[in-house]
PDB file of C-alpha atoms in Angstrom:
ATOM      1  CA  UNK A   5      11.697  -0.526  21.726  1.00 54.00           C
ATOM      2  CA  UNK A   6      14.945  -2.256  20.693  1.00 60.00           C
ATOM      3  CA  UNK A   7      16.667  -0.383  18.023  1.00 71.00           C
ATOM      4  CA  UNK A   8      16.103  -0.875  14.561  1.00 80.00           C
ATOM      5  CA  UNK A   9      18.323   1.703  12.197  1.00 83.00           C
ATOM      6  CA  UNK A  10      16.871   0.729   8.852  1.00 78.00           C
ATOM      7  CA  UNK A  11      13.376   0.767  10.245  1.00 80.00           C
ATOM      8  CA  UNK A  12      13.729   4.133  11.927  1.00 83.00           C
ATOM      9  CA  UNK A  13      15.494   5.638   8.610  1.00 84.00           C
ATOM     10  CA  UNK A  14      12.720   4.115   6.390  1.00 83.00           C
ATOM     11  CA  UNK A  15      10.054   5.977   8.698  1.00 85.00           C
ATOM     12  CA  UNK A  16      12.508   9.062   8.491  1.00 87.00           C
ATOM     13  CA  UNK A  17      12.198   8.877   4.674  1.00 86.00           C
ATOM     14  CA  UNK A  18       8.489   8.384   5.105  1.00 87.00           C
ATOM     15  CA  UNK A  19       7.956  11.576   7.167  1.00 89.00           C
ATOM     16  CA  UNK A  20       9.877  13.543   4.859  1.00 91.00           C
ATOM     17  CA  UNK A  21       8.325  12.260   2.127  1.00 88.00           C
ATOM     18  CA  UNK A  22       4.703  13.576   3.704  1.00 91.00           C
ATOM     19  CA  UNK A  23       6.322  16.620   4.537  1.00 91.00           C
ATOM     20  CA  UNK A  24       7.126  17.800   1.055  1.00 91.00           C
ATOM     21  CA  UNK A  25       3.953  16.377  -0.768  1.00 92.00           C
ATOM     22  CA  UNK A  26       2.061  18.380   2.290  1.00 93.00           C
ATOM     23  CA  UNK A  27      -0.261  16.094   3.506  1.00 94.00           C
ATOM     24  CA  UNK A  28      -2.553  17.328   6.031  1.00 94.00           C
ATOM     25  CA  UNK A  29      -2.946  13.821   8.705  1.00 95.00           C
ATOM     26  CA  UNK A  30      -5.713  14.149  11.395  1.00 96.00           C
ATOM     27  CA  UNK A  31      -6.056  11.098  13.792  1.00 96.00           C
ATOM     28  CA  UNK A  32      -8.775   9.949  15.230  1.00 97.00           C
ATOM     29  CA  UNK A  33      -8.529   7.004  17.828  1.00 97.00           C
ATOM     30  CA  UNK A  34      -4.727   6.234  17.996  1.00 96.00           C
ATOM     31  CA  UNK A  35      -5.500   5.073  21.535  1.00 96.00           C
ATOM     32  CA  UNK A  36      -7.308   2.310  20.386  1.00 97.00           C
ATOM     33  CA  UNK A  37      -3.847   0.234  19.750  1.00 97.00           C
ATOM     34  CA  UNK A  38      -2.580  -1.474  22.580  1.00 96.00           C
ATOM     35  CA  UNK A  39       1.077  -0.416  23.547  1.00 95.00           C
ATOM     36  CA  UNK A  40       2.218  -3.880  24.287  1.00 96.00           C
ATOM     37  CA  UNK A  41       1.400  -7.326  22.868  1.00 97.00           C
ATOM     38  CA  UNK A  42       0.436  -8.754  19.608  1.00 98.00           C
ATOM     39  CA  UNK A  43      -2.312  -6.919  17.745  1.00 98.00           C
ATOM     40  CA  UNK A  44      -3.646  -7.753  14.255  1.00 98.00           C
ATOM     41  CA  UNK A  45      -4.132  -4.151  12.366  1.00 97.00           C
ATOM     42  CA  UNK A  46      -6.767  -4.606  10.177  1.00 98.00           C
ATOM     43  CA  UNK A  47      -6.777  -1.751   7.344  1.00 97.00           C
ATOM     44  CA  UNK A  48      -8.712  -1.160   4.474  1.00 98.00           C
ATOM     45  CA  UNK A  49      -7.226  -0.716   0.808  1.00 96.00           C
ATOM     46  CA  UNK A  50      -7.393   2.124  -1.217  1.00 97.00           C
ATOM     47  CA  UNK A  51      -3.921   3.189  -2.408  1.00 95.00           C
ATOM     48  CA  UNK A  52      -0.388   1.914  -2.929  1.00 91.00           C
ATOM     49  CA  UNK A  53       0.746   4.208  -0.462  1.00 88.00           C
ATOM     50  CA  UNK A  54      -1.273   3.364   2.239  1.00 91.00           C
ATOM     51  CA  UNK A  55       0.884   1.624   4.515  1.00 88.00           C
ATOM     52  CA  UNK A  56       3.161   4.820   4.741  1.00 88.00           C
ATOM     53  CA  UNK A  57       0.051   5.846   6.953  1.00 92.00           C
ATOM     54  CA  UNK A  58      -0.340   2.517   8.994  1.00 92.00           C
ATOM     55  CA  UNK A  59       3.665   3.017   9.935  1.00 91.00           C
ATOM     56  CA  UNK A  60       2.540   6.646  10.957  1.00 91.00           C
ATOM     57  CA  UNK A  61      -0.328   5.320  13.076  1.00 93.00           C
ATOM     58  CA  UNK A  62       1.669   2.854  15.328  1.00 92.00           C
ATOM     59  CA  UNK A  63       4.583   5.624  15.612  1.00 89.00           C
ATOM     60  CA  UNK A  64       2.532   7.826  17.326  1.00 90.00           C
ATOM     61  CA  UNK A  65       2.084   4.572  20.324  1.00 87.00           C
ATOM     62  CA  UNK A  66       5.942   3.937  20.069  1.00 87.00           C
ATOM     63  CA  UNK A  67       4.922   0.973  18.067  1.00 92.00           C
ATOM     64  CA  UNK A  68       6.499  -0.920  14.711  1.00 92.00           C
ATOM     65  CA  UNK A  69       4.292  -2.599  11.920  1.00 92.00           C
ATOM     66  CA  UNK A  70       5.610  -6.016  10.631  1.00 92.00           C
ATOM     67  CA  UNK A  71       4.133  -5.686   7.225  1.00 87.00           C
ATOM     68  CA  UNK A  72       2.640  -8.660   4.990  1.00 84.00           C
ATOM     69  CA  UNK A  73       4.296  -8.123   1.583  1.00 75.00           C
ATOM     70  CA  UNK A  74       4.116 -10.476  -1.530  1.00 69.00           C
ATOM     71  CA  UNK A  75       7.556 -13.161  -1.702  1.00 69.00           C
ATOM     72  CA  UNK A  76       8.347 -12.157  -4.931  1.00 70.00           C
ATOM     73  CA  UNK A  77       9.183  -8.414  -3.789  1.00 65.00           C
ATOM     74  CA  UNK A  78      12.377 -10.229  -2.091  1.00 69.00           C
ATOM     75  CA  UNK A  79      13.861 -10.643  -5.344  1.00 70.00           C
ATOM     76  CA  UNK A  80      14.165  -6.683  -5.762  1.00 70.00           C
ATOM     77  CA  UNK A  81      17.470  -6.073  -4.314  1.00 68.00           C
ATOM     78  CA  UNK A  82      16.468  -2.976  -2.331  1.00 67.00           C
ATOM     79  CA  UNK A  83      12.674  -3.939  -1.430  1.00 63.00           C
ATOM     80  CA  UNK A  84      14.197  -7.542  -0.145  1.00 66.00           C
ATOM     81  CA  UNK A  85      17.136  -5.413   1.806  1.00 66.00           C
ATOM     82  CA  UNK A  86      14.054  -3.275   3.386  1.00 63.00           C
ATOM     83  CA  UNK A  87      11.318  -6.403   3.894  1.00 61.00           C
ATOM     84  CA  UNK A  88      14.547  -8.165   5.695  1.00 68.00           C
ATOM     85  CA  UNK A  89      15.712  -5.721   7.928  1.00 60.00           C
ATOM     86  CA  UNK A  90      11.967  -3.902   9.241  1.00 68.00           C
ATOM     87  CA  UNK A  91      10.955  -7.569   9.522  1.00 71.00           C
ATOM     88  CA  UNK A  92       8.515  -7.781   6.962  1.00 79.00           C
ATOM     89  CA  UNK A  93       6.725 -10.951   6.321  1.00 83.00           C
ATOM     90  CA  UNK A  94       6.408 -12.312   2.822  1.00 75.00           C
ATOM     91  CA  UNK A  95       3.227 -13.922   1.645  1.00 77.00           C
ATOM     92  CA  UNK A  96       3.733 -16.620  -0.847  1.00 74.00           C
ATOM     93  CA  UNK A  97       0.176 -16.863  -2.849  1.00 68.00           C
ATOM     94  CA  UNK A  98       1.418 -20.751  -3.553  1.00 68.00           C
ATOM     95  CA  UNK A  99       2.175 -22.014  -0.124  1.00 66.00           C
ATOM     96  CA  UNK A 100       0.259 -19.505   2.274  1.00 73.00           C
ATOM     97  CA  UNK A 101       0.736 -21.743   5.100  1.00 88.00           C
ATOM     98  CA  UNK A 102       4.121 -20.387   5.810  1.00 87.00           C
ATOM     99  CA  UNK A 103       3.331 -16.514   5.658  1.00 88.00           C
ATOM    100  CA  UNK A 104       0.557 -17.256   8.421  1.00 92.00           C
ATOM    101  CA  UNK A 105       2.428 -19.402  10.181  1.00 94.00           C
ATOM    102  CA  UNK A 106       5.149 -16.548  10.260  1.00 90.00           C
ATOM    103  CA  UNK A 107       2.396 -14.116  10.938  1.00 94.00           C
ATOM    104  CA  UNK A 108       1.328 -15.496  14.081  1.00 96.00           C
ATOM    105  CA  UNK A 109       4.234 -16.482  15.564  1.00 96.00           C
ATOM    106  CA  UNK A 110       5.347 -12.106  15.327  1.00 95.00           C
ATOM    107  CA  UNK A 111       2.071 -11.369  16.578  1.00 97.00           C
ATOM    108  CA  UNK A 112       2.327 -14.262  19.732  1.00 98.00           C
ATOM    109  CA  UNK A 113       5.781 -12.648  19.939  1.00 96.00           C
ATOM    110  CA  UNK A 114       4.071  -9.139  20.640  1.00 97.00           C
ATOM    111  CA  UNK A 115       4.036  -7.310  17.393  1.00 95.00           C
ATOM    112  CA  UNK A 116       1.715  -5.359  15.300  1.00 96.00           C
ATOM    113  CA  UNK A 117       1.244  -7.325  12.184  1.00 96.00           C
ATOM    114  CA  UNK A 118      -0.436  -5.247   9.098  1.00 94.00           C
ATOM    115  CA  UNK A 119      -3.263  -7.280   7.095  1.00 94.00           C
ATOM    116  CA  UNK A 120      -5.348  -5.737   4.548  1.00 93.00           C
ATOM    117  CA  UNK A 121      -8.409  -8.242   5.151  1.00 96.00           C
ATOM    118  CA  UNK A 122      -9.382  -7.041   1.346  1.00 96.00           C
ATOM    119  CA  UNK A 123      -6.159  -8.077   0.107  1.00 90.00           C
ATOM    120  CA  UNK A 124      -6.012  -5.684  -2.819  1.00 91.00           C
ATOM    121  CA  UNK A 125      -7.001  -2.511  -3.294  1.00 95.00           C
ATOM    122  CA  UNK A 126     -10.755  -1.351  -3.891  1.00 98.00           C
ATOM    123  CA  UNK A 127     -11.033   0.553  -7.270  1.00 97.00           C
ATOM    124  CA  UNK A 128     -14.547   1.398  -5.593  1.00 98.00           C
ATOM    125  CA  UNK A 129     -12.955   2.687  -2.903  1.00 98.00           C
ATOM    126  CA  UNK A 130     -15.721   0.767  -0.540  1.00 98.00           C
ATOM    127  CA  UNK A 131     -14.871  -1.866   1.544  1.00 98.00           C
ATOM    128  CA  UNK A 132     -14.671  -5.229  -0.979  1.00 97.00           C
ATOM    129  CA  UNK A 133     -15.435  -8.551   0.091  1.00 96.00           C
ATOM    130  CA  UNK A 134     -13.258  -9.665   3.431  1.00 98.00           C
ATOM    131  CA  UNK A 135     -10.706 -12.489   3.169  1.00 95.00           C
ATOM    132  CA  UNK A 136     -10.643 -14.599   6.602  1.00 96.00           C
ATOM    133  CA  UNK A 137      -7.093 -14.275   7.391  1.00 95.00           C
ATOM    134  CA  UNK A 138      -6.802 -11.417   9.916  1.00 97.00           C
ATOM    135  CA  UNK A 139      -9.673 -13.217  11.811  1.00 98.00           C
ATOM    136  CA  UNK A 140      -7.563 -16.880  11.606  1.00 98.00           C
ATOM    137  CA  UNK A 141      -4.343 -14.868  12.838  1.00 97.00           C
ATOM    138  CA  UNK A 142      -6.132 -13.547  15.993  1.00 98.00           C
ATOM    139  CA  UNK A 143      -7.598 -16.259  16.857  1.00 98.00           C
ATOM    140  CA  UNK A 144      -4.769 -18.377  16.460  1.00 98.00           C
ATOM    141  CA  UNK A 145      -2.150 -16.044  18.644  1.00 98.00           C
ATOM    142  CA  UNK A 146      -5.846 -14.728  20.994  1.00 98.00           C
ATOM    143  CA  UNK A 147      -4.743 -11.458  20.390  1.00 98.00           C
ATOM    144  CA  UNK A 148      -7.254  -8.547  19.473  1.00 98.00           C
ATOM    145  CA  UNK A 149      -8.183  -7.077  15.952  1.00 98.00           C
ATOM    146  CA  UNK A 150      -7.767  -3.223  15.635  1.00 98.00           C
ATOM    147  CA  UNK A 151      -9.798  -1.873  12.560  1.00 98.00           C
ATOM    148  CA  UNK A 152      -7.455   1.249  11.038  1.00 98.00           C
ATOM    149  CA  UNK A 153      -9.212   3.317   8.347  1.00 98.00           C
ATOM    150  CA  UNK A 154      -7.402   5.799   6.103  1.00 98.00           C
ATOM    151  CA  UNK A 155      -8.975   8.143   3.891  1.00 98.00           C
ATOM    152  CA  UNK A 156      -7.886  10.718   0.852  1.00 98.00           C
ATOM    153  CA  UNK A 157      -4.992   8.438   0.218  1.00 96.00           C
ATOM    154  CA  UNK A 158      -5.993   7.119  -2.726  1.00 97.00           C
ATOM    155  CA  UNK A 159      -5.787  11.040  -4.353  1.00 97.00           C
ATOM    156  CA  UNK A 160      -1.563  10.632  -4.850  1.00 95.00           C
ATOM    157  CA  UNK A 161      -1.048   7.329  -6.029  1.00 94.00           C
ATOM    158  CA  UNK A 162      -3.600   4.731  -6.466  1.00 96.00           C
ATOM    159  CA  UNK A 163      -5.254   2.061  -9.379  1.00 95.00           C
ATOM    160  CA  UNK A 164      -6.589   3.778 -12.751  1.00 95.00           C
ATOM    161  CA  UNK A 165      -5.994   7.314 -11.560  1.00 96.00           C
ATOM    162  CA  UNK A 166      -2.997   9.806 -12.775  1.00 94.00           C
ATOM    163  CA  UNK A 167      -0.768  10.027 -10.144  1.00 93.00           C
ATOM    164  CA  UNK A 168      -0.579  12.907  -7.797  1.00 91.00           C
ATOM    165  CA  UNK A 169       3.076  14.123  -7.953  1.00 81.00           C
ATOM    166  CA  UNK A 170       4.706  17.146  -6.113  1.00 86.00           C
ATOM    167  CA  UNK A 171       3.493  19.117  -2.893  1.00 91.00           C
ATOM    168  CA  UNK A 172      -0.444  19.055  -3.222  1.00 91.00           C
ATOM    169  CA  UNK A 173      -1.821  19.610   0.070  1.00 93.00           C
ATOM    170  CA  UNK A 174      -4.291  16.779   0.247  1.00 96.00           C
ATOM    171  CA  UNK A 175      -5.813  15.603   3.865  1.00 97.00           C
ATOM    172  CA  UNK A 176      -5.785  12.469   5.000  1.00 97.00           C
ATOM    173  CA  UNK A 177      -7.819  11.300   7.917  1.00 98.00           C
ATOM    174  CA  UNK A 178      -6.617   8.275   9.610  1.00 97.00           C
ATOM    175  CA  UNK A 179      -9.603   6.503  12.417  1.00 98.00           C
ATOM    176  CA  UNK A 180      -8.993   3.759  14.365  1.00 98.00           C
ATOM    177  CA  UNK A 181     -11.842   1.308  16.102  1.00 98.00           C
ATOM    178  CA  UNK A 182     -11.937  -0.111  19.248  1.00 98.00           C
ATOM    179  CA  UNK A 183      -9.924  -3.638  19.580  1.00 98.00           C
ATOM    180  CA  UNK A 184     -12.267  -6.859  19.187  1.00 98.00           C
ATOM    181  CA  UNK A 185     -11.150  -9.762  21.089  1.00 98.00           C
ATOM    182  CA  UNK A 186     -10.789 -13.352  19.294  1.00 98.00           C
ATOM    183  CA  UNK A 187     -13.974 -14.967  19.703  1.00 98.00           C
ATOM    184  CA  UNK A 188     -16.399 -17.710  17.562  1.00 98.00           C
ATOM    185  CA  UNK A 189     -15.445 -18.667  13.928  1.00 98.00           C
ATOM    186  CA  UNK A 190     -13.322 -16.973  11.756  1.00 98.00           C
ATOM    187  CA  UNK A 191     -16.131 -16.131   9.894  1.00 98.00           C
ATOM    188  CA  UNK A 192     -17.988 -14.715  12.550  1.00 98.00           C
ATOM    189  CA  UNK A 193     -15.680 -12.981  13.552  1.00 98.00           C
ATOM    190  CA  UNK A 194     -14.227 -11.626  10.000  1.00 98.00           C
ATOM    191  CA  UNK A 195     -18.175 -10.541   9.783  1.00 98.00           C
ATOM    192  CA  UNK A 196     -17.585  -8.218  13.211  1.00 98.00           C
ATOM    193  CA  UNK A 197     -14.720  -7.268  12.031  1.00 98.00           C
ATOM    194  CA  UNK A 198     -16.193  -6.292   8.837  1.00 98.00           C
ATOM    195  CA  UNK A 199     -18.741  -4.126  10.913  1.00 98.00           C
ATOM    196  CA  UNK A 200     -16.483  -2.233  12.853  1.00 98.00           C
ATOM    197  CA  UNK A 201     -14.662  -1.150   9.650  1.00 98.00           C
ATOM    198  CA  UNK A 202     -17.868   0.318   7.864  1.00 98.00           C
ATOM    199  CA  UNK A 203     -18.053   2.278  10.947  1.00 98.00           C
ATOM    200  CA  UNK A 204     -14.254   3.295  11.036  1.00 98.00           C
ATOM    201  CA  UNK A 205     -14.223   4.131   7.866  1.00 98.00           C
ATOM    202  CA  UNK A 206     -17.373   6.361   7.880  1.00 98.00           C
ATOM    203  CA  UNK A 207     -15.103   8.014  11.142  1.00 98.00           C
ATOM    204  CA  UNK A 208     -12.347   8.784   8.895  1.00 98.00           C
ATOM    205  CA  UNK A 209     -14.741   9.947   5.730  1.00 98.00           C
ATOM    206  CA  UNK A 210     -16.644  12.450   8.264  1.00 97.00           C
ATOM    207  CA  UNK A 211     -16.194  15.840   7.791  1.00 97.00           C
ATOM    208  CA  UNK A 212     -13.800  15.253   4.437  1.00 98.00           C
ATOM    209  CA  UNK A 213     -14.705  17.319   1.274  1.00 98.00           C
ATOM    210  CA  UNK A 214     -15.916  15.007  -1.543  1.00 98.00           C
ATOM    211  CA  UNK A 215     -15.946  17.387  -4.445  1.00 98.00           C
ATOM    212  CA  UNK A 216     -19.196  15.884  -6.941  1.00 98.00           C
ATOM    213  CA  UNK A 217     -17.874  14.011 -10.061  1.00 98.00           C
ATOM    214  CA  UNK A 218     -14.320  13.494  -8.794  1.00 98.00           C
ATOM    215  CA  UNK A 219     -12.828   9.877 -10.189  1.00 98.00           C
ATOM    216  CA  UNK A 220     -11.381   9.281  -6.269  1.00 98.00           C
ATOM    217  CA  UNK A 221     -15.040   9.736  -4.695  1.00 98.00           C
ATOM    218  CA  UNK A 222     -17.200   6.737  -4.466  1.00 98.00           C
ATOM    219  CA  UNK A 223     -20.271   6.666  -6.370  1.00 98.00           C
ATOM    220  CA  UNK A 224     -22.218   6.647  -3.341  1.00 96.00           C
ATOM    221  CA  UNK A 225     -21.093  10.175  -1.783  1.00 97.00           C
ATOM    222  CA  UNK A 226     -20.928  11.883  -5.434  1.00 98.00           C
ATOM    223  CA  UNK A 227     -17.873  11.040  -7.078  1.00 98.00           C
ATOM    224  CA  UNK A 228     -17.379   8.591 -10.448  1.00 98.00           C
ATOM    225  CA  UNK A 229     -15.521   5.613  -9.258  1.00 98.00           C
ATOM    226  CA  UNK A 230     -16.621   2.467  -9.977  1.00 98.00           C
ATOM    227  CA  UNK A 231     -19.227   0.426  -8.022  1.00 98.00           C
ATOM    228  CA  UNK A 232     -18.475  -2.327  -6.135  1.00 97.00           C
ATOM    229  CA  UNK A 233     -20.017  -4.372  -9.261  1.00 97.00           C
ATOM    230  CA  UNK A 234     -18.423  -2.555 -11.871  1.00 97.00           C
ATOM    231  CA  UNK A 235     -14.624  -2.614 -10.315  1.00 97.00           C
ATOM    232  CA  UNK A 236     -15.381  -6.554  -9.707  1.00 96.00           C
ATOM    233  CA  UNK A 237     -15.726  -6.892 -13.453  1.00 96.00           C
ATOM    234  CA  UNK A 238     -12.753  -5.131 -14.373  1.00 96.00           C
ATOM    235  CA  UNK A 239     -10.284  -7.111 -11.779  1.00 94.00           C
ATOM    236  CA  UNK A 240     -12.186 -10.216 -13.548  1.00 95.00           C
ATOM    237  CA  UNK A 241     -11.258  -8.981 -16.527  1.00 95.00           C
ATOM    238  CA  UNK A 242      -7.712  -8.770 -15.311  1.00 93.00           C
ATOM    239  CA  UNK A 243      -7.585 -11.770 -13.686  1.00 90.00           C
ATOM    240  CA  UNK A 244      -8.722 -13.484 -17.010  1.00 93.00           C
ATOM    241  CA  UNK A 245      -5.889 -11.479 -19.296  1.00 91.00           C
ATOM    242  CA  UNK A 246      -3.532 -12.652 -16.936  1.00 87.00           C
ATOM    243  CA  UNK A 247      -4.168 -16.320 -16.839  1.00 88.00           C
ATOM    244  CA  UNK A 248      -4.514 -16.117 -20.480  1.00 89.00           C
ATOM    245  CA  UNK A 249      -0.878 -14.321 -20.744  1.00 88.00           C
ATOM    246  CA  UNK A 250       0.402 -17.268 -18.629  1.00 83.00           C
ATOM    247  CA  UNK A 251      -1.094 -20.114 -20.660  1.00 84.00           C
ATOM    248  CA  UNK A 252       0.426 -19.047 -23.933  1.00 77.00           C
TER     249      UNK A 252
END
């Protein structure tokens, strides 16, 4: 890998960072991502944290993650110093065009490119409703999909829920899926894709303690999170306060 300082100190910082809150990381899979060529890492969303893990996951290949970030985190004078220098590509919700454009040219270039195909994060904590874009990116630059599932992050620092601050101890379990090769319609194959993550997810739930009742379990294994139905009405409900802020 060519060098990249203020990529390598930013995964420094990240390390240390898991270090002192404790986190407890078991893999599962990591030889599922290629070590050369472009690769589309398809993750699902549960925290704001979560791509701390994704940049763990392709360290352990001797791999970098160009991360898809929102434009308007270039105006922060730090974040735009870090999305310019570890080659992070901005996603302009106006003018999408260019982000994928930018997107696949990295990934026909050989990189790892980081989409979360749910594009924000699930207040469920289930896998939402897929966008198409990871699908459209791999079959644009024929490179594979790799599903990446990460689990327990949403305990420090995620939507709704006090934040977990200080040296806690909490495991995360990280699975990865098999690659799946660009083939049919993007909606064919963001349904595949969609597949494989239900089952890499379930990989990186099994054997993980879901205490009954807790607000960061889905509803389905015990736990008082929303539904899938119930955190759609609430980002509704956002969606509508914010359009209404915007109008007046």
């Amino acid at each position: 890998m060519s060098r990249e300082p203020v990529y390598a100190t930013l995964t420094a910082l990240v390390r240390a960072i898991t270090a002192v809150q404790g986190l407890r990381t078991t893999y599962r899979g990591t030889e599922n991502i290629p070590r050369e060529g472009g690769v589309v890492l398809a993750v699902n969303h549960t925290a704001y944290l979560d791509f701390m893990q994704v940049g763990l996951v392709a360290r352990r290949g001797k791999r970098r993650v160009r991360f898809m970030m929102k434009k308007e985190l270039e105006a922060n004078p730090i974040v735009g110093f870090l999305m310019r220098h570890c080659k992070a590509i901005g996603v302009d919700r106006e003018a999408g065009a260019a982000s994928f454009a930018a997107a696949v040219e990295s990934l026909r270039d050989g990189e790892l490119v980081c989409v979360y195909p749910e594009a924000t994060i699930s207040r469920s904590f289930e896998l939402k409703r897929f966008k198409s874009g990871a699908a459209r990116m791999a079959l644009e630059a024929q490179v594979p999909i790799v599903p990446v599932a990460i689990w327990g992050a949403q305990r420090v620092m995620t939507k709704d829920i006090p934040r977990a601050v200080g040296r806690h101890n909490f495991p995360i379990h990280i699975a990865v899926g098999p690659p799946i090769q660009p083939h049919g319609t993007p909606d064919e194959l963001t349904a595949e894709l969609r597949t494989a993550m239900e089952t890499t997810l379930a990989a990186a739930q099994d054997g993980y303690e879901h205490p009954v009742g807790a607000r960061w379990v889905p509803r389905r294994l015990g736990g008082t999170a929303p539904t899938l139905e119930e955190a759609l009405k609430i980002e509704e409900a956002e969606m509508a306060a914010r359009r209404a802020a915007r109008e007046k």
